[in-house]
Short mmCIF file of C-alpha atoms in Angstrom, two decimals:
data_model
loop_
_atom_site.label_atom_id
_atom_site.label_comp_id
_atom_site.label_asym_id
_atom_site.label_seq_id
_atom_site.Cartn_x
_atom_site.Cartn_y
_atom_site.Cartn_z
CA MET A 14 -11.74 -3.71 -9.97
CA ARG A 15 -13.95 -5.95 -12.02
CA ASP A 16 -16.53 -8.58 -11.14
CA ASP A 17 -14.13 -11.53 -11.26
CA ASP A 18 -11.64 -9.89 -8.87
CA THR A 19 -14.42 -8.77 -6.55
CA LYS A 20 -15.89 -12.27 -6.56
CA ARG A 21 -12.51 -13.75 -5.61
CA ILE A 22 -12.24 -11.27 -2.74
CA LEU A 23 -15.81 -11.93 -1.60
CA ASP A 24 -15.10 -15.67 -1.68
CA THR A 25 -12.61 -15.08 1.16
CA CYS A 26 -15.55 -13.80 3.25
CA ARG A 27 -17.54 -17.02 3.08
CA GLY A 28 -18.46 -18.03 6.58
CA ARG A 29 -20.60 -17.04 9.50
CA ALA A 30 -17.92 -15.50 11.67
CA PHE A 31 -18.30 -11.88 12.69
CA VAL A 32 -15.35 -10.68 10.55
CA ASP A 33 -16.64 -12.56 7.50
CA ARG A 34 -20.07 -10.96 7.75
CA ARG A 35 -18.60 -7.51 8.43
CA ASP A 36 -16.04 -7.68 5.65
CA GLU A 37 -18.54 -8.92 3.08
CA ALA A 38 -20.91 -6.08 3.95
CA ILE A 39 -18.13 -3.48 3.64
CA ILE A 40 -16.88 -4.82 0.32
CA ARG A 41 -20.36 -5.10 -1.16
CA LEU A 42 -21.17 -1.57 0.02
CA LEU A 43 -18.05 -0.16 -1.62
CA TYR A 44 -18.74 -2.05 -4.85
CA ASN A 45 -22.48 -1.43 -5.00
CA THR A 46 -22.49 2.29 -4.16
CA GLY A 47 -19.12 3.65 -5.29
CA ALA A 48 -18.75 5.32 -1.90
CA ARG A 49 -15.53 6.82 -0.64
CA LEU A 50 -13.62 4.95 2.05
CA SER A 51 -14.26 7.77 4.51
CA GLU A 52 -18.00 7.65 3.79
CA VAL A 53 -18.16 3.92 4.50
CA ALA A 54 -15.87 4.12 7.53
CA ASN A 55 -17.89 6.93 9.13
CA LEU A 56 -21.28 5.24 8.91
CA HIS A 57 -23.40 4.89 12.01
CA VAL A 58 -26.06 2.26 12.66
CA ASP A 59 -28.83 4.83 12.19
CA ASP A 60 -27.51 5.66 8.68
CA VAL A 61 -28.72 2.26 7.48
CA SER A 62 -32.38 1.80 6.55
CA LEU A 63 -33.23 -1.77 5.62
CA ALA A 64 -36.80 -1.91 6.89
CA ASP A 65 -38.46 -0.29 3.91
CA THR A 66 -36.01 1.46 1.60
CA ASP A 67 -32.75 -0.55 1.58
CA THR A 68 -30.69 2.62 1.66
CA VAL A 69 -27.63 4.05 3.35
CA ARG A 70 -27.02 7.72 4.15
CA HIS A 71 -23.45 8.68 3.30
CA HIS A 72 -21.86 11.75 4.84
CA GLY A 73 -19.72 13.06 2.00
CA LYS A 74 -17.10 15.72 1.50
CA GLY A 75 -18.16 19.24 2.31
CA ALA A 76 -20.80 18.04 4.78
CA LYS A 77 -22.98 16.81 1.90
CA ASP A 78 -25.26 13.97 2.89
CA ARG A 79 -26.89 11.72 0.33
CA ARG A 80 -28.94 8.57 0.45
CA VAL A 81 -28.06 5.71 -1.90
CA ARG A 82 -29.98 2.54 -2.66
CA LEU A 83 -28.54 -0.87 -1.98
CA GLY A 84 -28.85 -3.78 -4.34
CA PRO A 85 -30.44 -6.97 -2.99
CA LYS A 86 -27.12 -8.75 -2.33
CA THR A 87 -25.68 -5.74 -0.53
CA ALA A 88 -28.85 -5.29 1.53
CA ARG A 89 -28.74 -8.98 2.48
CA ALA A 90 -25.06 -8.73 3.47
CA MET A 91 -25.83 -5.63 5.57
CA SER A 92 -28.75 -7.40 7.25
CA ARG A 93 -26.58 -10.43 8.09
CA TYR A 94 -23.87 -8.17 9.48
CA LEU A 95 -26.36 -6.23 11.64
CA ARG A 96 -27.74 -9.47 13.10
CA THR A 97 -24.21 -10.69 13.87
CA ARG A 98 -23.24 -7.24 15.18
CA ALA A 99 -26.10 -7.40 17.70
CA GLN A 100 -24.21 -10.24 19.47
CA HIS A 101 -20.88 -8.33 19.56
CA LYS A 102 -19.43 -6.75 22.72
CA GLY A 103 -19.56 -3.32 21.07
CA THR A 104 -23.18 -3.53 19.99
CA LEU A 105 -24.07 -0.36 21.96
CA LEU A 106 -21.60 1.78 19.99
CA SER A 107 -23.25 4.05 17.44
CA GLU A 108 -20.59 3.38 14.78
CA LEU A 109 -21.69 0.78 12.24
CA TRP A 110 -18.43 -1.09 11.79
CA LEU A 111 -16.94 -2.78 14.83
CA ALA A 112 -13.44 -4.12 15.34
CA ASP A 113 -13.17 -7.87 15.75
CA ARG A 114 -12.11 -7.70 19.38
CA GLY A 115 -13.12 -5.40 22.20
CA ARG A 116 -15.59 -2.56 22.26
CA ARG A 117 -14.09 -0.46 19.47
CA ALA A 118 -15.20 0.91 16.15
CA LEU A 119 -13.39 -0.11 12.98
CA GLY A 120 -12.05 3.02 11.33
CA ALA A 121 -10.86 3.84 7.83
CA ASN A 122 -7.37 2.50 8.49
CA GLY A 123 -8.79 -0.78 9.77
CA ILE A 124 -10.87 -1.10 6.61
CA LYS A 125 -7.78 -0.39 4.46
CA LEU A 126 -5.87 -3.15 6.24
CA MET A 127 -8.80 -5.56 5.94
CA LEU A 128 -9.07 -4.91 2.18
CA LYS A 129 -5.35 -5.49 1.76
CA ARG A 130 -5.55 -8.79 3.70
CA ARG A 131 -8.60 -9.97 1.76
CA GLY A 132 -6.91 -9.05 -1.52
CA GLN A 133 -3.80 -11.02 -0.59
CA ARG A 134 -5.87 -14.08 0.34
CA ALA A 135 -7.72 -13.83 -2.97
CA GLY A 136 -4.56 -13.30 -5.00
CA VAL A 137 -5.72 -9.86 -6.16
CA ALA A 138 -3.06 -7.16 -6.12
CA ASN A 139 -3.50 -3.52 -5.14
CA VAL A 140 -6.90 -3.81 -3.46
CA HIS A 141 -8.17 -0.52 -2.12
CA ALA A 142 -11.57 1.12 -1.79
CA HIS A 143 -11.06 3.74 -4.45
CA ARG A 144 -10.78 1.12 -7.19
CA TRP A 145 -14.46 0.27 -6.64
CA ARG A 146 -15.35 3.96 -6.94
CA HIS A 147 -13.62 4.10 -10.33
CA ASN A 148 -15.33 0.87 -11.35
CA PHE A 149 -18.73 2.24 -10.32
CA ALA A 150 -18.28 5.28 -12.59
CA HIS A 151 -17.04 3.11 -15.46
CA GLU A 152 -19.89 0.60 -15.21
CA TRP A 153 -22.45 3.41 -14.88
CA LYS A 154 -21.26 5.05 -18.09
CA ARG A 155 -20.90 1.68 -19.83
CA ALA A 156 -24.55 0.91 -19.08
CA GLY A 157 -25.58 4.24 -20.61
CA GLY A 158 -26.29 5.91 -17.27
CA ASP A 159 -26.85 9.65 -17.15
CA THR A 160 -23.81 11.73 -16.16
CA GLY A 161 -25.92 14.04 -13.99
CA ASP A 162 -27.31 11.09 -12.05
CA LEU A 163 -23.79 9.71 -11.61
CA MET A 164 -22.66 13.07 -10.23
CA LEU A 165 -25.51 13.01 -7.69
CA LEU A 166 -24.83 9.42 -6.64
CA LEU A 167 -21.10 10.00 -6.15
CA SER A 168 -21.53 13.49 -4.68
CA TRP A 169 -19.58 15.32 -7.37
CA THR A 170 -20.12 19.00 -8.12
CA SER A 171 -17.56 19.43 -10.90
CA ASP A 172 -18.20 18.23 -14.46
CA ASP A 173 -14.52 17.29 -14.59
CA MET A 174 -15.01 14.38 -12.19
CA PRO A 175 -17.02 12.08 -14.51
CA ARG A 176 -14.42 12.61 -17.25
CA HIS A 177 -11.55 11.97 -14.83
CA TYR A 178 -13.07 8.81 -13.37
CA GLY A 179 -14.27 7.52 -16.73
CA ALA A 180 -11.05 8.21 -18.62
CA SER A 181 -9.41 4.95 -17.62
CA ALA A 182 -12.18 2.97 -19.30
CA ALA A 183 -13.23 5.39 -22.05
CA ALA A 184 -11.42 3.45 -24.80
CA GLU A 185 -13.14 0.22 -23.77
CA ARG A 186 -16.55 1.92 -23.84
CA ALA A 187 -15.78 3.48 -27.23
CA GLN A 188 -14.85 0.08 -28.69
CA GLU A 189 -18.06 -1.46 -27.33
CA SER A 190 -20.06 1.38 -28.91
CA GLN A 191 -18.22 0.97 -32.22
CA SER A 192 -19.04 -2.74 -32.25
CA ARG A 193 -22.70 -2.10 -31.35
CA VAL A 194 -23.13 0.61 -34.00
CA GLY A 195 -21.59 -1.67 -36.63
CA ILE A 196 -20.47 0.96 -39.15
CA GLY A 197 -19.32 -0.77 -42.31
CA GLU A 198 -20.96 -4.06 -41.40
CA ARG A 199 -24.27 -3.52 -43.23
CA VAL A 200 -22.78 -3.67 -46.72
#
């Protein structure tokens, strides 16, 4: 899931309606942090800290919690959603994501369906949360990010995971490195 596809999906969230603000915040959070669907779906309001740190506490597999930083656009989308959420019928619920109607939380399945709908509106096929997780790992490695830091951010304990997630884009990164190094071009 690259920037141009994500932009097309985010363009479907333009507006001030509750669902637009919520959906933009969810999509930006998935893209910006590489979080698992379950980690995003299970967030509570008190997991978000925008006052001073612009972070979110994810509850990962194996009961491993970790705090991740939000980029400025993601923090702004979260802030807009929280302000809109405060006017919602379900504002007293502890779960962060609320369903459009009624006093109910939006669960993982609801997020899956929302991503599918947004993808269809944007003309982007096969939209699901895990594609942003793969993209996060790819972009991290492409930017020269440290593998150990990536493992901490994505809550991985096995060294196999960075190789697995990066394999789909390894050839692209290798070609970029080859071009940058320029072997044979100095003669």
